[in-house]
CSV table of C-alpha atoms in Angstrom, one decimal:
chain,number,residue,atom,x,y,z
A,144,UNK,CA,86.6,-1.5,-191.1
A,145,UNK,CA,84.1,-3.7,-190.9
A,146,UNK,CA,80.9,-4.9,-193.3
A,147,UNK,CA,77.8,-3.6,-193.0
A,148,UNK,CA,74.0,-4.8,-194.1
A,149,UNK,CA,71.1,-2.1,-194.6
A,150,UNK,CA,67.7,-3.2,-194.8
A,151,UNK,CA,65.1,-0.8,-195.3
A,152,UNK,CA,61.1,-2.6,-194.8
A,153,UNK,CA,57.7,-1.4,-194.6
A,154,UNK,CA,55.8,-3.2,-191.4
A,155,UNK,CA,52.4,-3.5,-193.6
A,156,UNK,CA,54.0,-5.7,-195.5
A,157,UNK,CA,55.6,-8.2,-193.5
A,158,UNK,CA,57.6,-9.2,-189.8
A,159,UNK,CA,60.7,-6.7,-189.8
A,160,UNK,CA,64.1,-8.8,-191.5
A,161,UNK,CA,66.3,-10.5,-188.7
A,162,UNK,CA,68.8,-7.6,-188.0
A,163,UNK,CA,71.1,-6.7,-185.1
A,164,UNK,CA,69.4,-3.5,-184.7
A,165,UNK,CA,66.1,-2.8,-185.9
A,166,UNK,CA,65.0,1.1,-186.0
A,167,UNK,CA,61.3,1.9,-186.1
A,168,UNK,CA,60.3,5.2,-188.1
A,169,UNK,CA,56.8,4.6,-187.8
A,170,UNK,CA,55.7,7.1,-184.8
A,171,UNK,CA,58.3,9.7,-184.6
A,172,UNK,CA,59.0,11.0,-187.8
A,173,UNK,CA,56.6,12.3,-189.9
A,174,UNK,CA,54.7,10.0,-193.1
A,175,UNK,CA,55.1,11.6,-196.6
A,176,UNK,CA,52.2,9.9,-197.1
A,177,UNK,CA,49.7,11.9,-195.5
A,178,UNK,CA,50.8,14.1,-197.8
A,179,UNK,CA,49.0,14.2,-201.6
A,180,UNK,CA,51.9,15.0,-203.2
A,181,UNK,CA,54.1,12.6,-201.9
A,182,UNK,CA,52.3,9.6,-201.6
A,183,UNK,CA,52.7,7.6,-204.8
A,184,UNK,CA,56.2,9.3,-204.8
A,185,UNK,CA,59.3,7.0,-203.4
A,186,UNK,CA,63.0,7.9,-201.8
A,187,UNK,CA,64.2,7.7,-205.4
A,188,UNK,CA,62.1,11.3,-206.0
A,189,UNK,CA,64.0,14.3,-204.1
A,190,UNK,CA,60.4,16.2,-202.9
A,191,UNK,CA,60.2,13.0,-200.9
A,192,UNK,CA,64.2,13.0,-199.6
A,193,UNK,CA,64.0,16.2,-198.6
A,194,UNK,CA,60.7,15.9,-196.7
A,195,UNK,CA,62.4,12.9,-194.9
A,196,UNK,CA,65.6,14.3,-194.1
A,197,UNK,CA,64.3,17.8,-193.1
A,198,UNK,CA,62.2,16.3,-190.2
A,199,UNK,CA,64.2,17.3,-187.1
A,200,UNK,CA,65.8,13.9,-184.9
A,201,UNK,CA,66.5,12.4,-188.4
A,202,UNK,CA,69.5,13.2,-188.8
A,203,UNK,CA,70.7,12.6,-185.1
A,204,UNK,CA,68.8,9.0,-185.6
A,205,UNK,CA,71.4,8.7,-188.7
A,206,UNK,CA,74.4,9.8,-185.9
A,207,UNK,CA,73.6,7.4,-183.3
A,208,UNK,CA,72.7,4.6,-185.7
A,209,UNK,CA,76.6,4.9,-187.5
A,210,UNK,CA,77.6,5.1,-183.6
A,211,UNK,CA,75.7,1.8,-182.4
A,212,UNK,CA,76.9,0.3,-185.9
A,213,UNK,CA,80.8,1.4,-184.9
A,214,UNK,CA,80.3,-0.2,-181.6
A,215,UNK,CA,78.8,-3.6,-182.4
A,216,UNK,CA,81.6,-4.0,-185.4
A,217,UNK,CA,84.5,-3.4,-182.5
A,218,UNK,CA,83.1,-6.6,-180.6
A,219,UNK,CA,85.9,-9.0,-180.1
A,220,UNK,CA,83.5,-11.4,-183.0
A,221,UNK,CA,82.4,-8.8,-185.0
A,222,UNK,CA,81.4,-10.2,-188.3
A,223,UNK,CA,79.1,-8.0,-190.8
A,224,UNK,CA,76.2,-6.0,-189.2
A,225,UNK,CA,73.1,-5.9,-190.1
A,226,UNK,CA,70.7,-3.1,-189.9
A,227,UNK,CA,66.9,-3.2,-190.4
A,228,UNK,CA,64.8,0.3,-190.6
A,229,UNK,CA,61.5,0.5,-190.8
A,230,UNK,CA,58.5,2.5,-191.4
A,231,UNK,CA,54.7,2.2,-192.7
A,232,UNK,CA,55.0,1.3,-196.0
A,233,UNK,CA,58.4,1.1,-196.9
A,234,UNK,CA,58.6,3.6,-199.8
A,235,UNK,CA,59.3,7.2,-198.4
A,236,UNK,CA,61.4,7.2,-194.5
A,237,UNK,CA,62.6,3.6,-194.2
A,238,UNK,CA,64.6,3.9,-197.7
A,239,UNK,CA,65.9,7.7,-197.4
A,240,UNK,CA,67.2,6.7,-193.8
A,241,UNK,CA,69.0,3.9,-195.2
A,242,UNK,CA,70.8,5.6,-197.3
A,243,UNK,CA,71.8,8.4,-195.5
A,244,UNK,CA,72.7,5.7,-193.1
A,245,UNK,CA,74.8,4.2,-195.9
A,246,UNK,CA,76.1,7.5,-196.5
A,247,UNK,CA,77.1,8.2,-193.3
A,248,UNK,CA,78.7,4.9,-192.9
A,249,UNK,CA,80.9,4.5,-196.1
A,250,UNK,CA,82.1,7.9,-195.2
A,251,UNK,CA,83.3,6.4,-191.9
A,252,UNK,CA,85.4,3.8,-194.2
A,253,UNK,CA,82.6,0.9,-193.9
A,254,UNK,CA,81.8,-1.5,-196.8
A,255,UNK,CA,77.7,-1.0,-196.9
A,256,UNK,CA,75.2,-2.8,-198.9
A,257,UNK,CA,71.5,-1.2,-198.8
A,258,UNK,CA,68.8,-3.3,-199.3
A,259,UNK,CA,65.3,-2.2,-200.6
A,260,UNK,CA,63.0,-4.6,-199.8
A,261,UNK,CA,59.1,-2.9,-200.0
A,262,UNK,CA,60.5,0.2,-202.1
A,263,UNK,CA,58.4,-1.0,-205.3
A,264,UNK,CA,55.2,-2.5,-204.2
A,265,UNK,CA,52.4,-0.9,-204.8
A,266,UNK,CA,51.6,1.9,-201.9
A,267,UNK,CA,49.3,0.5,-199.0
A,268,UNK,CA,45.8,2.2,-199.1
A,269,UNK,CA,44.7,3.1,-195.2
């Protein structure tokens, strides 16, 4: 099976990373952080997973995802993949999508690397 790169992001912090697919969480899935009790939280706290992965389409994002993934690795040059997902801040969808992603993906018989790359800064005040 092929090799696959996941970068989860936060737009407010900077461009998206250079990805073959880039998948934006920002206006379709619900923000933890509108929520109080959730905001200075991360994907490495479970209130926060669960909110994420109980918002319906999330997990059929995570479906069709592993299936664009599958089909750009069968290309007649496939090399590894690289997948960018994305939300607000990067510390509550972009990271629990990614791995669920990875998840999904490794269970498929991929080699997966996940990538946090706005997980720990500080949470964006707006």
């Amino acid at each position: 099976m092929s090799v696959v790169e996941i970068v989860s992001f936060g737009y407010l912090h900077a461009e998206p990373p250079t990805a073959h697919l880039t998948i934006d969480l920002r206006h379709h899935f619900r923000d933890p952080h509108v929520s109080p009790e959730l905001r200075y939280m991360t994907a490495n706290d479970e209130p926060v997973r669960t909110a994420v992965l109980n918002t319906p389409g999330i997990t059929d994002l995570v479906d069709a995802t592993a299936t664009a993934v599958a089909a750009f690795a069968s290309g007649p040059s496939a090399g590894m993949v690289t997948v960018a997902d994305g939300c607000a801040g990067g510390r509550h969808r972009a990271p629990t999508f990614a791995r669920a992603l990875a998840d999904r993906l490794t269970a498929a018989g991929h080699t997966v690397t996940v990538h946090h790359r706005d997980l720990d800064k500080p949470v964006v005040q707006r």
